[in-house]
Short mmCIF file of C-alpha atoms and ligand atoms in Angstrom, two decimals:
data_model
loop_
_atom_site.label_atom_id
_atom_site.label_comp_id
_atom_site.label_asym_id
_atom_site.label_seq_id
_atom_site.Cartn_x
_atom_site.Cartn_y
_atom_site.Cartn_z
CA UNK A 1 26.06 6.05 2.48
CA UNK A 2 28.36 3.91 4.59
CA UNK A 3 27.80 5.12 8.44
CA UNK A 4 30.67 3.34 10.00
CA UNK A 5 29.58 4.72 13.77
CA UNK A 6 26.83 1.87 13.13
CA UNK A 7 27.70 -1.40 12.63
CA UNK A 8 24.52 -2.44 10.82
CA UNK A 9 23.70 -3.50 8.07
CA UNK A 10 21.05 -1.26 7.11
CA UNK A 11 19.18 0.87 10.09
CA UNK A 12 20.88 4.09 10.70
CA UNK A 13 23.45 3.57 7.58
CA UNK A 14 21.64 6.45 5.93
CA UNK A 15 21.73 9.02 9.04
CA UNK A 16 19.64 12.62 8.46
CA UNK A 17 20.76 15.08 11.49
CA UNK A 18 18.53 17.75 11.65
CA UNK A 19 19.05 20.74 13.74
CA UNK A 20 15.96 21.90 14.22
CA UNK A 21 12.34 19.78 13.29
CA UNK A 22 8.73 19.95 14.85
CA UNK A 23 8.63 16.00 14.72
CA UNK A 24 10.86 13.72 13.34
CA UNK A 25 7.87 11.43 11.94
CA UNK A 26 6.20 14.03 10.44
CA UNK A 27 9.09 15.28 8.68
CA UNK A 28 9.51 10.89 7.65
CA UNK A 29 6.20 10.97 6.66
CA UNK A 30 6.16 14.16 4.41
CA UNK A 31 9.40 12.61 2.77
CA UNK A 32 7.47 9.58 2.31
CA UNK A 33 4.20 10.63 0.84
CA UNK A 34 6.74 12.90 -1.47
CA UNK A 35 8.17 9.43 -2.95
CA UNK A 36 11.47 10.66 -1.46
CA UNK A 37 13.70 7.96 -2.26
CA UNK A 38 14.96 6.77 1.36
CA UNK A 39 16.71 3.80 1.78
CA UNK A 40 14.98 0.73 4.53
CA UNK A 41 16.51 1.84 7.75
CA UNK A 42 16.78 5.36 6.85
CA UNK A 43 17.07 7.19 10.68
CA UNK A 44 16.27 11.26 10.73
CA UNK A 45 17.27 12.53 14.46
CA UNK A 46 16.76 16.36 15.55
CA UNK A 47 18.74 18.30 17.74
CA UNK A 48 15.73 20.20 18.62
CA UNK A 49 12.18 19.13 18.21
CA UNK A 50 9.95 21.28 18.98
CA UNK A 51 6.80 20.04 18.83
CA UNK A 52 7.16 15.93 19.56
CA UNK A 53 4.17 14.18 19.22
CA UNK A 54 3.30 11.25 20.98
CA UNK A 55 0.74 8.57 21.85
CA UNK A 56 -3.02 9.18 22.08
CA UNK A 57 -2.51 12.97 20.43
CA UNK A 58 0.30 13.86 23.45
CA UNK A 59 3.32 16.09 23.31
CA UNK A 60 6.45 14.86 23.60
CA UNK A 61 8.91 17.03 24.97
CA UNK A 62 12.38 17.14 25.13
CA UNK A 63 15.48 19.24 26.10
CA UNK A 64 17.40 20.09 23.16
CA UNK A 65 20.56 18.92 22.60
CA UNK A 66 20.35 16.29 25.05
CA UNK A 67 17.97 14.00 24.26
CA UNK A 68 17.16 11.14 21.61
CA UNK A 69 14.54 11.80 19.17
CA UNK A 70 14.43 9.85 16.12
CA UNK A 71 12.41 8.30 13.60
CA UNK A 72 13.78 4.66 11.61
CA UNK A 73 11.93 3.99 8.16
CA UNK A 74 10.88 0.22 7.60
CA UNK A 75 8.88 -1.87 5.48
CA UNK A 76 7.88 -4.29 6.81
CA UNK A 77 5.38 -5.75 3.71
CA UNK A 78 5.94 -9.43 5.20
CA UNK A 79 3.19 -8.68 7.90
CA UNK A 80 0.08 -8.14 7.61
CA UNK A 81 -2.07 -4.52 9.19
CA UNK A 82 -3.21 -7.28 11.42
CA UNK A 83 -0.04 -8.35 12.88
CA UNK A 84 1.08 -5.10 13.40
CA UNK A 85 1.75 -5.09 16.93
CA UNK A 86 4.50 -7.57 16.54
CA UNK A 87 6.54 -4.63 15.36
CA UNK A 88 5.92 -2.39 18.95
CA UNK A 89 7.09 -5.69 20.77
CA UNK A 90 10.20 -6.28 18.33
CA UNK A 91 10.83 -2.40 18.98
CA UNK A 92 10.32 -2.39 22.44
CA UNK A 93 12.31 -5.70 23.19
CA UNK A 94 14.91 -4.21 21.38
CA UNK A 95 15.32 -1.02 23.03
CA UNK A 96 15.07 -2.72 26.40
CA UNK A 97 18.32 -4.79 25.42
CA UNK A 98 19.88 -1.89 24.27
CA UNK A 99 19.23 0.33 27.21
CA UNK A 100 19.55 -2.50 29.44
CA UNK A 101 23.52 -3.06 28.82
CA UNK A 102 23.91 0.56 29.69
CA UNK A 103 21.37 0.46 32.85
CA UNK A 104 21.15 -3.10 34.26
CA UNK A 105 18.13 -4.23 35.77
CA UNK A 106 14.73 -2.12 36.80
CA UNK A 107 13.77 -1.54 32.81
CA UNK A 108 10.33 -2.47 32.15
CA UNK A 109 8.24 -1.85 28.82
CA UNK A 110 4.60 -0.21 30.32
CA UNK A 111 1.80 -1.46 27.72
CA UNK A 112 2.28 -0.83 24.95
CA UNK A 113 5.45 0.48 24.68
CA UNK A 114 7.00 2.97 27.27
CA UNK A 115 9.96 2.76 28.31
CA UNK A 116 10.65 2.96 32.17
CA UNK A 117 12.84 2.73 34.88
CA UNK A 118 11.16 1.51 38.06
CA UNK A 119 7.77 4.07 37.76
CA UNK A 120 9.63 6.58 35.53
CA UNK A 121 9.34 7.10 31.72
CA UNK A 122 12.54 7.42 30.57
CA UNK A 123 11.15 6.88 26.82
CA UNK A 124 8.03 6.29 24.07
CA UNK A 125 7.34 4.89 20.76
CA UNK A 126 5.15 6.29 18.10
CA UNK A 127 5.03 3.99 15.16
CA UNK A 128 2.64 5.17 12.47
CA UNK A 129 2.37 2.59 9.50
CA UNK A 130 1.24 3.51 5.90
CA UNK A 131 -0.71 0.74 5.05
CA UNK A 132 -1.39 -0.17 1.28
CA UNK A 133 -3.72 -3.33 0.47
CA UNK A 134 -3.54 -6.32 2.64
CA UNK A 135 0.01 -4.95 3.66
CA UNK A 136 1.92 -2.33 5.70
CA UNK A 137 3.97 -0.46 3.20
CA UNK A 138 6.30 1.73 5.48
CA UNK A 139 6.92 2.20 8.92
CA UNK A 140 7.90 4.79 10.93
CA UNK A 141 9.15 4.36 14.03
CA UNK A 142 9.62 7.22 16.29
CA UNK A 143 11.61 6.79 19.61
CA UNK A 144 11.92 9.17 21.96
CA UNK A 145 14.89 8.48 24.97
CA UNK A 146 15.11 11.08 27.79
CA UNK A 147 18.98 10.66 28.04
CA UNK A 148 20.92 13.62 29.45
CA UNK A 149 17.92 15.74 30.68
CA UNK A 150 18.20 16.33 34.17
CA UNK A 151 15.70 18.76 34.95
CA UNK A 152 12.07 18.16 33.80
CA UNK A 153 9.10 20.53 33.92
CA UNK A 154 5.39 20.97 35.65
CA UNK A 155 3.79 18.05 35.72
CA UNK A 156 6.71 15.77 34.39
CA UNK A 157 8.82 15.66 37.31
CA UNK A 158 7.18 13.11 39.25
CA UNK A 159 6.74 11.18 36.09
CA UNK A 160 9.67 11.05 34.01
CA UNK A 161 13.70 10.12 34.10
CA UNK A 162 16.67 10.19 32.14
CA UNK A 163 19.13 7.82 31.63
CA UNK A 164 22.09 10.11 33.23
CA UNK A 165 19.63 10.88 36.81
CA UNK A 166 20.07 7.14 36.95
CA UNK A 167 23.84 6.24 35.59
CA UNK A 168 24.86 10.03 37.37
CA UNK A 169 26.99 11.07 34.12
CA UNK A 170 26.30 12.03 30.62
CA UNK A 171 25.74 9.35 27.74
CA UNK A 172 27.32 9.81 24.21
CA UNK A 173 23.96 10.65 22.07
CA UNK A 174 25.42 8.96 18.79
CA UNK A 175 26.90 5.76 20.70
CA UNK A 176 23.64 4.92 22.45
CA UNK A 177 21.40 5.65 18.91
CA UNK A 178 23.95 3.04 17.41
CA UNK A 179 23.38 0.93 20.21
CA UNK A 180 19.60 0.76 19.65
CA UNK A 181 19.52 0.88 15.55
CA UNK A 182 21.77 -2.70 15.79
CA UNK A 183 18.99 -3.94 18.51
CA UNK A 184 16.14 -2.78 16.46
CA UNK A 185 17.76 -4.33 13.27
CA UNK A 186 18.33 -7.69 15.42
CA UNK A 187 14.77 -7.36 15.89
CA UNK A 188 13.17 -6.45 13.08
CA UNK A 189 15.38 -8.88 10.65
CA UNK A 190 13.61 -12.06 12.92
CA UNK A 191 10.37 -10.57 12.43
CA UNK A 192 11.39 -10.67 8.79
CA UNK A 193 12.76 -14.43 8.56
CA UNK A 194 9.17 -15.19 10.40
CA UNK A 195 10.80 -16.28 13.95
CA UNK A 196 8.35 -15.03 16.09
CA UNK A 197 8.48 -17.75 18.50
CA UNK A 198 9.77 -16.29 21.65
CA UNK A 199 8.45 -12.66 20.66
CA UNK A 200 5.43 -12.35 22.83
CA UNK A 201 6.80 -14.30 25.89
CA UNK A 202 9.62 -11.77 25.42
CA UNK A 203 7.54 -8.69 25.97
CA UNK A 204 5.61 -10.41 28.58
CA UNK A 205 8.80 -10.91 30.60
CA UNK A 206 9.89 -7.03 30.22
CA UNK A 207 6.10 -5.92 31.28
CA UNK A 208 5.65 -3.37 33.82
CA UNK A 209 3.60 -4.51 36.47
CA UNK A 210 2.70 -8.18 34.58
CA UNK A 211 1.18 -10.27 37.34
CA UNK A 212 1.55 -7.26 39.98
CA UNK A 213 -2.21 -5.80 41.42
CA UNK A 214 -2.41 -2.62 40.95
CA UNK A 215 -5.02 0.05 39.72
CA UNK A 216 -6.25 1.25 36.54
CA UNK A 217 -8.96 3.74 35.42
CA UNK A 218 -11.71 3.13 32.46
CA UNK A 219 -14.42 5.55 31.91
CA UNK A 220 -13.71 7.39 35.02
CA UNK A 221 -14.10 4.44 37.54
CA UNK A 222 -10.99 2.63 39.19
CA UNK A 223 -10.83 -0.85 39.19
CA UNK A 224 -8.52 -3.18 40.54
CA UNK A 225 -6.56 -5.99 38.60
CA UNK A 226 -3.75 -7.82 37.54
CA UNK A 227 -1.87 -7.77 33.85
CA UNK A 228 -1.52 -11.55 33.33
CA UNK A 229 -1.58 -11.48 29.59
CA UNK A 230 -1.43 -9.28 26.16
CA UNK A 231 -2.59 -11.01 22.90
CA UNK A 232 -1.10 -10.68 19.93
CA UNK A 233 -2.73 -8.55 18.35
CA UNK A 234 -1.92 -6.08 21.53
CA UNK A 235 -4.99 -6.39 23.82
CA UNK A 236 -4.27 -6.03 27.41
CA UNK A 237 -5.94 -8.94 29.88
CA UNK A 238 -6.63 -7.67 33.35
CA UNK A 239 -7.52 -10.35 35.77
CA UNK A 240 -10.11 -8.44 38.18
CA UNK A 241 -12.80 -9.50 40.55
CA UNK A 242 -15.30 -9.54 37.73
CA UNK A 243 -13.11 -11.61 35.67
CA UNK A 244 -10.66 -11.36 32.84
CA UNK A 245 -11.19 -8.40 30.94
CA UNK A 246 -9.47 -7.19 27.97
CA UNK A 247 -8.95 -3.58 26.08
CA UNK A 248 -7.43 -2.00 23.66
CA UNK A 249 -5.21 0.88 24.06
CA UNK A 250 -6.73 3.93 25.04
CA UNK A 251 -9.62 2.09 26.63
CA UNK A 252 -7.43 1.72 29.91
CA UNK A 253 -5.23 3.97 32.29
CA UNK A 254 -2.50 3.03 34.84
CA UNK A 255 -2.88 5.19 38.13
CA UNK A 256 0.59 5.52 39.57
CA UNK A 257 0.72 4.37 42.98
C1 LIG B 301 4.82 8.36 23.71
O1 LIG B 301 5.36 7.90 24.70
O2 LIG B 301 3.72 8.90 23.81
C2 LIG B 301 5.51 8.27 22.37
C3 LIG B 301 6.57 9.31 22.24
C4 LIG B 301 7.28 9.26 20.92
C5 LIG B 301 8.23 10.43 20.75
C6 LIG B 301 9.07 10.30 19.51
S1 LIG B 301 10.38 11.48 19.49
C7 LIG B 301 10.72 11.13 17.82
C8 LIG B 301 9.41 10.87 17.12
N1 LIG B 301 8.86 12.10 16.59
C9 LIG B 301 7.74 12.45 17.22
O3 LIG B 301 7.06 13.48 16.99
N2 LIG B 301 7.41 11.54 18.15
C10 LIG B 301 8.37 10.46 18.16
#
């Protein structure tokens, strides 16, 4: 099971390339539930998914063959349902190191954990937890890294990037998923050992438009305000003329300026 393209100790060791999947975290999952016996830091990538899913019931596409889509296996039983959004910002911290040696500056995490590149998403995070008792049981973290794409469709164009629009050549697929597994193991083995000091003010200092005004839609109105904080249990606070407000995810949308 030795994977020596990674040099981690356990995420990505056990690699699963599959040519053709409709989602990587389903395909986890159904492994999962099956009492497949994977090994902590299993990763299953697809040449072709087909049918990506992503946050708030969304598709996630993505040109075959040129893209990262992946899903790691944890188990992270040391925290509790609860504290689960430490894992997004241990995920998302990690991936903006990783990217960010490749990329440089400009990276930003949008709540509560897209990827982007001044105000394009260059990737997402789906991270679905089986939760038994007090305790999540397994993780699965899907990540999903526009990386050689250079042509996106319909509606995506104004919205999304890939890494080689912005570095203007192609990026090894394998080197930059070995890349991120050692960040995300970085991560996740603090997490473990309980260091969780610096974790929030972390993410806070990778936020996309923290302390910035800008506007945002709930229930159909816009309103004006600025990020200036995100708990930890991963509420947003928006500092607006009617005071600090705070929601959870889905009750709030950015409107690109
Ligand atoms: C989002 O931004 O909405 C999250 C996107 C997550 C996409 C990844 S790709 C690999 C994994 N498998 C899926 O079906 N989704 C995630």
């Amino acid at each position: 099971m030795q994977n020596n393209t990674f040099s981690t100790l356990f995420v990505g060791q056990n690699l699963i390339k599959l040519l053709a999947v409709d989602s990587t975290n389903n395909f986890m999952k159904s492994m999962v539930s099956n009492s497949e016996p994977l090994p902590e830091g299993t990763v299953i990538m697809a040449e072709n998914q087909f049918q990506g899913r992503g946050q708030v019931e969304s598709k996630w596409h993505a040109e075959p063959g040129k893209n990262l889509t992946f899903s790691i296996l944890l188990h992270p039983v040391f925290l509790a349902p609860g504290d689960q959004f430490r894992l997004n910002m241990a995920v998302s911290i990690a991936i903006q190191r990783a990217l960010g040696a490749l990329i440089g500056e400009c990276l930003s995490v949008k709540w509560p954990n897209d990827i982007y590149f001044g105000d394009k998403k260059l990737g997402g995070i789906l991270i679905e937890n089986i939760i038994s008792g007090s305790r999540i049981k397994a993780s699965i973290i899907g990540i999903g890294i526009n990386v050689n794409q250079q042509v996106f469709e319909n509606d995506l164009v104004s919205r999304a990037g890939s890494i080689c629009q912005i570095l203007q050549k192609d990026v090894d697929l394998i080197s930059l998923l070995a890349q991120i597994c050692s960040h995300i193991e970085v991560a996740y083995l603090k997490l473990r050992a309980g260091n969780y000091s610096n974790l929030r003010q972390d993410y806070l200092n990778y936020l996309y438009r923290f302390n910035v005004k800008a506007n945002y839609r709930q229930n159909g109105e816009v309103i004006t305000g600025k990020i200036i904080d995100v708990s930890e249990r991963g509420l947003l606070s928006l500092e607006t003329e009617k005071g600090v407000l705070s929601y959870n995810f889905k009750e709030i949308e950015f409107i690109q300026s």
